[in-house]
Tab-separated table of C-alpha atoms in Angstrom:
chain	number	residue	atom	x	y	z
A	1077	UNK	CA	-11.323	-19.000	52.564
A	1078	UNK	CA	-10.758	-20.037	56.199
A	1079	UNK	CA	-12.010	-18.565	59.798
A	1080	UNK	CA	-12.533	-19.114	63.248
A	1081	UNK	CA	-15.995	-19.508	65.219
A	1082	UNK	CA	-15.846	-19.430	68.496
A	1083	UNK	CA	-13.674	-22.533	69.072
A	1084	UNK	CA	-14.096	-24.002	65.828
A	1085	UNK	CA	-11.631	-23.522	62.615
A	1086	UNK	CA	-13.198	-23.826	59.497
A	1087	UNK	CA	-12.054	-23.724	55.676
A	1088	UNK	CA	-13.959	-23.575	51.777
A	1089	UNK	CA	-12.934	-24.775	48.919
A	1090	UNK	CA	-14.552	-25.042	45.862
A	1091	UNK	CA	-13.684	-26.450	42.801
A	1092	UNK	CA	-14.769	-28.038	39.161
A	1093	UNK	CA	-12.738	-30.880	38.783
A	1094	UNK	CA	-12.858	-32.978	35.279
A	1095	UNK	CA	-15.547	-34.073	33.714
A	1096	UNK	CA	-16.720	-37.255	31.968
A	1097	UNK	CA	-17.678	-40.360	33.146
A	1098	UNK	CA	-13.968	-42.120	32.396
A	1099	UNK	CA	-11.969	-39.291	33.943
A	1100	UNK	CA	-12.327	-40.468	37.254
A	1101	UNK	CA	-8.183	-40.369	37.859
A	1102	UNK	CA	-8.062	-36.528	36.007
A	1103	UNK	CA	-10.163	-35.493	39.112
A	1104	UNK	CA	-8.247	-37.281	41.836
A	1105	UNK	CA	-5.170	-35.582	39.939
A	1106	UNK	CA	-6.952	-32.495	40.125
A	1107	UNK	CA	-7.785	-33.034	44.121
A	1108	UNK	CA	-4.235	-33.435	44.516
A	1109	UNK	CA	-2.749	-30.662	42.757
A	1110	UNK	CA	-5.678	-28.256	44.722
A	1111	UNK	CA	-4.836	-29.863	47.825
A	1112	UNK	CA	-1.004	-29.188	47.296
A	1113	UNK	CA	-1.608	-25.447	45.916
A	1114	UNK	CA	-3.627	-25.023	49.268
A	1115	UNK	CA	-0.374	-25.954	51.322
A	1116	UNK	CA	2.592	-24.437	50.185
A	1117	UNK	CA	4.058	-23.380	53.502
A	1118	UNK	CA	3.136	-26.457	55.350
A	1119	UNK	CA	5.441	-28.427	52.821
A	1120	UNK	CA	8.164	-26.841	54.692
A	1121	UNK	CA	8.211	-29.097	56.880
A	1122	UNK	CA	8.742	-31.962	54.843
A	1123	UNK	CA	5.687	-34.026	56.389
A	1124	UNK	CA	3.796	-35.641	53.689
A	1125	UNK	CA	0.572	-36.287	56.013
A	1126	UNK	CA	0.468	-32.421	56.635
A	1127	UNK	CA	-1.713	-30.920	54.861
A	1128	UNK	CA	-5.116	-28.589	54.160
A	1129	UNK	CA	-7.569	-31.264	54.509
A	1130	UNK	CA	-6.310	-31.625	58.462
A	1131	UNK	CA	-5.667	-28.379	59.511
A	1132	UNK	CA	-8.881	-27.296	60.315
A	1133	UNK	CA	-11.894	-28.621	62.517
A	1134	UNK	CA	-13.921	-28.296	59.742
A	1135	UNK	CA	-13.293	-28.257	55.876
A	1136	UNK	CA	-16.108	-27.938	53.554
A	1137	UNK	CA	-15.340	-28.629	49.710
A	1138	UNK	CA	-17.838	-27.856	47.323
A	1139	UNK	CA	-18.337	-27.322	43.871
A	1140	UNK	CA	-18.780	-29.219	40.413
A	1141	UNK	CA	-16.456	-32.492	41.660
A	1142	UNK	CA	-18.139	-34.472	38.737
A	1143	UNK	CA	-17.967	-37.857	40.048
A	1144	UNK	CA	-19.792	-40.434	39.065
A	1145	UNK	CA	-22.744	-43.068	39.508
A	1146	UNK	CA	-20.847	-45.769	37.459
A	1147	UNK	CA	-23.931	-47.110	35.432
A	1148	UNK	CA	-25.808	-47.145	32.358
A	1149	UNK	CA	-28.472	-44.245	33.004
A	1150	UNK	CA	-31.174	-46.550	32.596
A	1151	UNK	CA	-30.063	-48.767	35.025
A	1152	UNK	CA	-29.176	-45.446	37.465
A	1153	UNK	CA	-32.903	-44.291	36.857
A	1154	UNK	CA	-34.111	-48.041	37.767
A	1155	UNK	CA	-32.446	-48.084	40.840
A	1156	UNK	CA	-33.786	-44.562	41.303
A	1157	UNK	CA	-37.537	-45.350	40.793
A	1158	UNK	CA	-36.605	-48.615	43.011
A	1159	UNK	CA	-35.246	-46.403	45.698
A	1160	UNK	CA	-32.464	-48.799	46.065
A	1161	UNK	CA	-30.012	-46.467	47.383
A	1162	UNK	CA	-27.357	-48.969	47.958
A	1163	UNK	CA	-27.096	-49.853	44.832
A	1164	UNK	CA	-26.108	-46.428	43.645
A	1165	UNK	CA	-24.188	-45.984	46.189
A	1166	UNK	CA	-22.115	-49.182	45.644
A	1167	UNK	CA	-21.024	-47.651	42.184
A	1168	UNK	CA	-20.290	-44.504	43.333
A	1169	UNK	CA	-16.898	-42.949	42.242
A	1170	UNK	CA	-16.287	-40.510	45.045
A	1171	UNK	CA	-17.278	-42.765	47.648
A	1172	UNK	CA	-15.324	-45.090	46.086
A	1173	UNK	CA	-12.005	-42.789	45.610
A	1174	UNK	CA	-12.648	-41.748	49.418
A	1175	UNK	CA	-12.891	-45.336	50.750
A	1176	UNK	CA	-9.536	-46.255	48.716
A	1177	UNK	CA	-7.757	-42.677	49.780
A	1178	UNK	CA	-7.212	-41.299	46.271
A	1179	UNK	CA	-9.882	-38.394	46.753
C-alpha cells in the first residue's frame, strides 16, 4: 500500500521471507523477487537502479524477514545478559546483507 501525507510519499510492505538460520541467500532471493513484483511498470524503462525501494520518501517493510543473530543461542543469550550490543550486532544477517547490498 502506498500514499501521500502532506508532502511526504510513503509505501508498506510486508512480508515472511525464509526461514532457518542457513537460508540467509533464500531471503535475499525472496527480497528480490518482492522488490521486482513491486515494480513491474518501472522496468519499462530499462533502468536497473529504478525501483520500489526509491520511489518513495518513505518505505516501511515489515513483517517476519527471519534474519538472523549468527550465534550459538547460548552465546546470543551471553551477550544478551552482558548487554554487549555490538557483539550481536556484529553477527547480524540483515545488517550484514544491508551493509553488502544484497537485502
Amino acid at each position: 500500500a502506498s500514499f501521500r501525507f502532506h508532502e511526504s510519499t510513503m509505501a508498506f510492505v510486508c512480508s515472511h521471507l525464509a526461514a532457518h538460520q542457513n537460508k540467509t541467500e533464500d531471503r535475499n532471493e525472496h527480497f528480490r523477487a518482492i522488490v521486482r513484483g513491486l515494480t513491474p511498470s518501472i522496468r519499462q524503462i530499462n533502468n536497473t537502479s529504478i525501483d520500489i525501494t526509491n520511489q518513495f520518501d518513505h518505505l516501511f517493510w515489515i513483517g517476519d524477514l527471519n534474519y538472523r543473530i549468527e550465534l550459538p543461542r547460548e552465546e546470543v543469550m551471553e551477550f544478551i545478559a552482558e548487554k554487549n550490543w555490538n557483539a550481536l550486532l556484529r553477527r547480524d544477517q540483515l545488517k550484514r546483507e544491508i551493509e553488502q547490498n544484497t537485502a
